[in-house]
Amino acid sequence: MLEADYADKKVKGLCFQCDGKFRPCQRCLENSLQVMLISEDEGEEEEVGDEEQEHPHLDYVEVS
């Protein structure tokens, strides 16, 4: 979401997810599923001292 869109929705009092009127404890009518995929790069292995550090690659995917 662009900063201009965010500011516009905030001024108009709209929900950032469903564009409906925002109210406390709101539940959007249109549900969405958010999935986080975690994978480790198999080709990149480095030995750092006596400890081995892991740096997994994270992808964020939103499904609606």
mmCIF file of N, CA and C in Angstrom:
data_model
loop_
_atom_site.group_PDB
_atom_site.id
_atom_site.type_symbol
_atom_site.label_atom_id
_atom_site.label_comp_id
_atom_site.label_asym_id
_atom_site.label_seq_id
_atom_site.Cartn_x
_atom_site.Cartn_y
_atom_site.Cartn_z
ATOM 1 N N MET A 1 0.850 -1.162 0.000
ATOM 2 C CA MET A 1 0.000 0.000 0.000
ATOM 3 C C MET A 1 0.902 1.233 0.000
ATOM 4 N N LEU A 2 0.603 2.138 -0.867
ATOM 5 C CA LEU A 2 1.379 3.362 -0.949
ATOM 6 C C LEU A 2 1.062 4.279 0.225
ATOM 7 N N GLU A 3 2.011 5.117 0.572
ATOM 8 C CA GLU A 3 1.826 6.029 1.702
ATOM 9 C C GLU A 3 0.642 6.966 1.475
ATOM 10 N N ALA A 4 0.434 7.401 0.230
ATOM 11 C CA ALA A 4 -0.696 8.283 -0.083
ATOM 12 C C ALA A 4 -2.023 7.558 0.136
ATOM 13 N N ASP A 5 -2.098 6.278 -0.259
ATOM 14 C CA ASP A 5 -3.314 5.478 -0.049
ATOM 15 C C ASP A 5 -3.577 5.291 1.442
ATOM 16 N N TYR A 6 -2.521 5.023 2.191
ATOM 17 C CA TYR A 6 -2.633 4.844 3.641
ATOM 18 C C TYR A 6 -3.197 6.107 4.289
ATOM 19 N N ALA A 7 -2.629 7.263 3.936
ATOM 20 C CA ALA A 7 -3.075 8.534 4.513
ATOM 21 C C ALA A 7 -4.521 8.831 4.123
ATOM 22 N N ASP A 8 -4.885 8.545 2.870
ATOM 23 C CA ASP A 8 -6.244 8.801 2.387
ATOM 24 C C ASP A 8 -7.263 7.953 3.151
ATOM 25 N N LYS A 9 -6.958 6.668 3.340
ATOM 26 C CA LYS A 9 -7.869 5.778 4.072
ATOM 27 C C LYS A 9 -7.979 6.192 5.534
ATOM 28 N N LYS A 10 -6.872 6.634 6.116
ATOM 29 C CA LYS A 10 -6.889 7.056 7.512
ATOM 30 C C LYS A 10 -7.772 8.294 7.681
ATOM 31 N N VAL A 11 -7.658 9.255 6.764
ATOM 32 C CA VAL A 11 -8.472 10.474 6.830
ATOM 33 C C VAL A 11 -9.953 10.149 6.653
ATOM 34 N N LYS A 12 -10.262 9.230 5.740
ATOM 35 C CA LYS A 12 -11.658 8.871 5.461
ATOM 36 C C LYS A 12 -12.232 7.897 6.484
ATOM 37 N N GLY A 13 -11.383 7.344 7.374
ATOM 38 C CA GLY A 13 -11.853 6.396 8.388
ATOM 39 C C GLY A 13 -12.183 5.036 7.817
ATOM 40 N N LEU A 14 -11.411 4.595 6.818
ATOM 41 C CA LEU A 14 -11.658 3.311 6.169
ATOM 42 C C LEU A 14 -10.697 2.246 6.683
ATOM 43 N N CYS A 15 -11.140 1.003 6.626
ATOM 44 C CA CYS A 15 -10.310 -0.145 6.980
ATOM 45 C C CYS A 15 -9.210 -0.300 5.929
ATOM 46 N N PHE A 16 -7.991 -0.609 6.360
ATOM 47 C CA PHE A 16 -6.880 -0.775 5.427
ATOM 48 C C PHE A 16 -6.977 -2.087 4.649
ATOM 49 N N GLN A 17 -7.731 -3.066 5.159
ATOM 50 C CA GLN A 17 -7.844 -4.366 4.508
ATOM 51 C C GLN A 17 -8.997 -4.444 3.518
ATOM 52 N N CYS A 18 -10.202 -4.009 3.955
ATOM 53 C CA CYS A 18 -11.393 -4.241 3.128
ATOM 54 C C CYS A 18 -12.032 -2.961 2.597
ATOM 55 N N ASP A 19 -11.502 -1.795 2.924
ATOM 56 C CA ASP A 19 -12.021 -0.491 2.489
ATOM 57 C C ASP A 19 -13.397 -0.171 3.056
ATOM 58 N N GLY A 20 -13.879 -0.942 4.019
ATOM 59 C CA GLY A 20 -15.144 -0.639 4.685
ATOM 60 C C GLY A 20 -14.916 0.386 5.790
ATOM 61 N N LYS A 21 -15.991 0.877 6.378
ATOM 62 C CA LYS A 21 -15.899 1.836 7.476
ATOM 63 C C LYS A 21 -15.189 1.178 8.655
ATOM 64 N N PHE A 22 -14.131 1.810 9.165
ATOM 65 C CA PHE A 22 -13.374 1.250 10.280
ATOM 66 C C PHE A 22 -14.074 1.541 11.598
ATOM 67 N N ARG A 23 -14.090 0.540 12.469
ATOM 68 C CA ARG A 23 -14.604 0.695 13.827
ATOM 69 C C ARG A 23 -13.786 -0.229 14.732
ATOM 70 N N PRO A 24 -13.686 0.097 16.024
ATOM 71 C CA PRO A 24 -12.913 -0.757 16.939
ATOM 72 C C PRO A 24 -13.446 -2.193 16.936
ATOM 73 N N CYS A 25 -12.566 -3.140 17.081
ATOM 74 C CA CYS A 25 -12.901 -4.577 17.095
ATOM 75 C C CYS A 25 -13.572 -5.009 15.796
ATOM 76 N N GLN A 26 -13.201 -4.400 14.705
ATOM 77 C CA GLN A 26 -13.795 -4.702 13.400
ATOM 78 C C GLN A 26 -13.334 -6.060 12.894
ATOM 79 N N ARG A 27 -14.238 -6.752 12.239
ATOM 80 C CA ARG A 27 -13.908 -7.998 11.548
ATOM 81 C C ARG A 27 -14.293 -7.800 10.092
ATOM 82 N N CYS A 28 -13.339 -7.880 9.207
ATOM 83 C CA CYS A 28 -13.601 -7.697 7.781
ATOM 84 C C CYS A 28 -14.505 -8.818 7.282
ATOM 85 N N LEU A 29 -15.430 -8.474 6.388
ATOM 86 C CA LEU A 29 -16.331 -9.480 5.823
ATOM 87 C C LEU A 29 -15.574 -10.436 4.916
ATOM 88 N N GLU A 30 -14.605 -9.909 4.216
ATOM 89 C CA GLU A 30 -13.820 -10.725 3.296
ATOM 90 C C GLU A 30 -12.577 -11.219 4.034
ATOM 91 N N ASN A 31 -12.533 -12.503 4.336
ATOM 92 C CA ASN A 31 -11.398 -13.077 5.053
ATOM 93 C C ASN A 31 -10.235 -13.297 4.106
ATOM 94 N N SER A 32 -9.036 -13.283 4.645
ATOM 95 C CA SER A 32 -7.858 -13.575 3.846
ATOM 96 C C SER A 32 -6.962 -14.526 4.626
ATOM 97 N N LEU A 33 -6.167 -15.263 3.910
ATOM 98 C CA LEU A 33 -5.231 -16.201 4.499
ATOM 99 C C LEU A 33 -3.830 -15.685 4.228
ATOM 100 N N GLN A 34 -3.025 -15.587 5.266
ATOM 101 C CA GLN A 34 -1.653 -15.150 5.108
ATOM 102 C C GLN A 34 -0.742 -16.325 5.417
ATOM 103 N N VAL A 35 0.213 -16.572 4.518
ATOM 104 C CA VAL A 35 1.101 -17.721 4.641
ATOM 105 C C VAL A 35 2.541 -17.228 4.627
ATOM 106 N N MET A 36 3.363 -17.749 5.531
ATOM 107 C CA MET A 36 4.777 -17.413 5.534
ATOM 108 C C MET A 36 5.553 -18.667 5.148
ATOM 109 N N LEU A 37 6.328 -18.570 4.078
ATOM 110 C CA LEU A 37 7.144 -19.688 3.619
ATOM 111 C C LEU A 37 8.573 -19.469 4.096
ATOM 112 N N ILE A 38 9.150 -20.480 4.711
ATOM 113 C CA ILE A 38 10.520 -20.394 5.197
ATOM 114 C C ILE A 38 11.327 -21.473 4.494
ATOM 115 N N SER A 39 12.392 -21.053 3.834
ATOM 116 C CA SER A 39 13.249 -22.022 3.159
ATOM 117 C C SER A 39 14.701 -21.691 3.462
ATOM 118 N N GLU A 40 15.515 -22.705 3.471
ATOM 119 C CA GLU A 40 16.940 -22.521 3.694
ATOM 120 C C GLU A 40 17.651 -22.689 2.365
ATOM 121 N N ASP A 41 18.586 -21.790 2.082
ATOM 122 C CA ASP A 41 19.377 -21.906 0.865
ATOM 123 C C ASP A 41 20.375 -23.042 1.049
ATOM 124 N N GLU A 42 20.268 -24.077 0.207
ATOM 125 C CA GLU A 42 21.104 -25.263 0.364
ATOM 126 C C GLU A 42 22.524 -25.041 -0.147
ATOM 127 N N GLY A 43 22.705 -24.142 -1.113
ATOM 128 C CA GLY A 43 24.011 -23.948 -1.719
ATOM 129 C C GLY A 43 24.944 -23.057 -0.930
ATOM 130 N N GLU A 44 24.453 -22.334 0.045
ATOM 131 C CA GLU A 44 25.279 -21.388 0.781
ATOM 132 C C GLU A 44 25.541 -21.893 2.194
ATOM 133 N N GLU A 45 26.703 -22.485 2.391
ATOM 134 C CA GLU A 45 27.082 -22.941 3.722
ATOM 135 C C GLU A 45 28.414 -22.306 4.070
ATOM 136 N N GLU A 46 28.442 -21.570 5.165
ATOM 137 C CA GLU A 46 29.671 -20.958 5.639
ATOM 138 C C GLU A 46 29.905 -21.397 7.070
ATOM 139 N N GLU A 47 31.157 -21.605 7.407
ATOM 140 C CA GLU A 47 31.491 -21.968 8.774
ATOM 141 C C GLU A 47 32.020 -20.722 9.472
ATOM 142 N N VAL A 48 31.362 -20.343 10.560
ATOM 143 C CA VAL A 48 31.747 -19.143 11.303
ATOM 144 C C VAL A 48 32.251 -19.584 12.669
ATOM 145 N N GLY A 49 33.559 -19.599 12.834
ATOM 146 C CA GLY A 49 34.146 -20.019 14.114
ATOM 147 C C GLY A 49 33.689 -21.413 14.488
ATOM 148 N N ASP A 50 33.382 -21.613 15.768
ATOM 149 C CA ASP A 50 32.903 -22.899 16.255
ATOM 150 C C ASP A 50 31.391 -23.022 16.157
ATOM 151 N N GLU A 51 30.710 -21.887 15.953
ATOM 152 C CA GLU A 51 29.252 -21.896 15.892
ATOM 153 C C GLU A 51 28.780 -21.801 14.448
ATOM 154 N N GLU A 52 27.719 -22.491 14.167
ATOM 155 C CA GLU A 52 27.120 -22.428 12.838
ATOM 156 C C GLU A 52 25.878 -21.555 12.928
ATOM 157 N N GLN A 53 25.800 -20.518 12.086
ATOM 158 C CA GLN A 53 24.664 -19.611 12.111
ATOM 159 C C GLN A 53 23.750 -19.924 10.944
ATOM 160 N N GLU A 54 22.446 -19.815 11.193
ATOM 161 C CA GLU A 54 21.461 -20.055 10.151
ATOM 162 C C GLU A 54 20.845 -18.739 9.728
ATOM 163 N N HIS A 55 20.684 -18.547 8.424
ATOM 164 C CA HIS A 55 20.039 -17.363 7.873
ATOM 165 C C HIS A 55 18.993 -17.823 6.859
ATOM 166 N N PRO A 56 17.814 -18.242 7.321
ATOM 167 C CA PRO A 56 16.794 -18.718 6.377
ATOM 168 C C PRO A 56 16.247 -17.577 5.526
ATOM 169 N N HIS A 57 15.808 -17.924 4.339
ATOM 170 C CA HIS A 57 15.181 -16.963 3.428
ATOM 171 C C HIS A 57 13.685 -16.945 3.721
ATOM 172 N N LEU A 58 13.108 -15.768 3.993
ATOM 173 C CA LEU A 58 11.701 -15.647 4.340
ATOM 174 C C LEU A 58 10.937 -14.972 3.211
ATOM 175 N N ASP A 59 9.807 -15.559 2.829
ATOM 176 C CA ASP A 59 8.896 -14.963 1.852
ATOM 177 C C ASP A 59 7.561 -14.754 2.529
ATOM 178 N N TYR A 60 6.919 -13.609 2.287
ATOM 179 C CA TYR A 60 5.611 -13.303 2.853
ATOM 180 C C TYR A 60 4.618 -13.271 1.709
ATOM 181 N N VAL A 61 3.591 -14.103 1.783
ATOM 182 C CA VAL A 61 2.597 -14.206 0.724
ATOM 183 C C VAL A 61 1.220 -14.007 1.333
ATOM 184 N N GLU A 62 0.414 -13.147 0.717
ATOM 185 C CA GLU A 62 -0.957 -12.951 1.186
ATOM 186 C C GLU A 62 -1.902 -13.519 0.142
ATOM 187 N N VAL A 63 -2.792 -14.398 0.571
ATOM 188 C CA VAL A 63 -3.753 -15.037 -0.318
ATOM 189 C C VAL A 63 -5.138 -14.558 0.076
ATOM 190 N N SER A 64 -5.889 -14.074 -0.904
ATOM 191 C CA SER A 64 -7.248 -13.628 -0.562
ATOM 192 C C SER A 64 -8.260 -14.243 -1.496
#
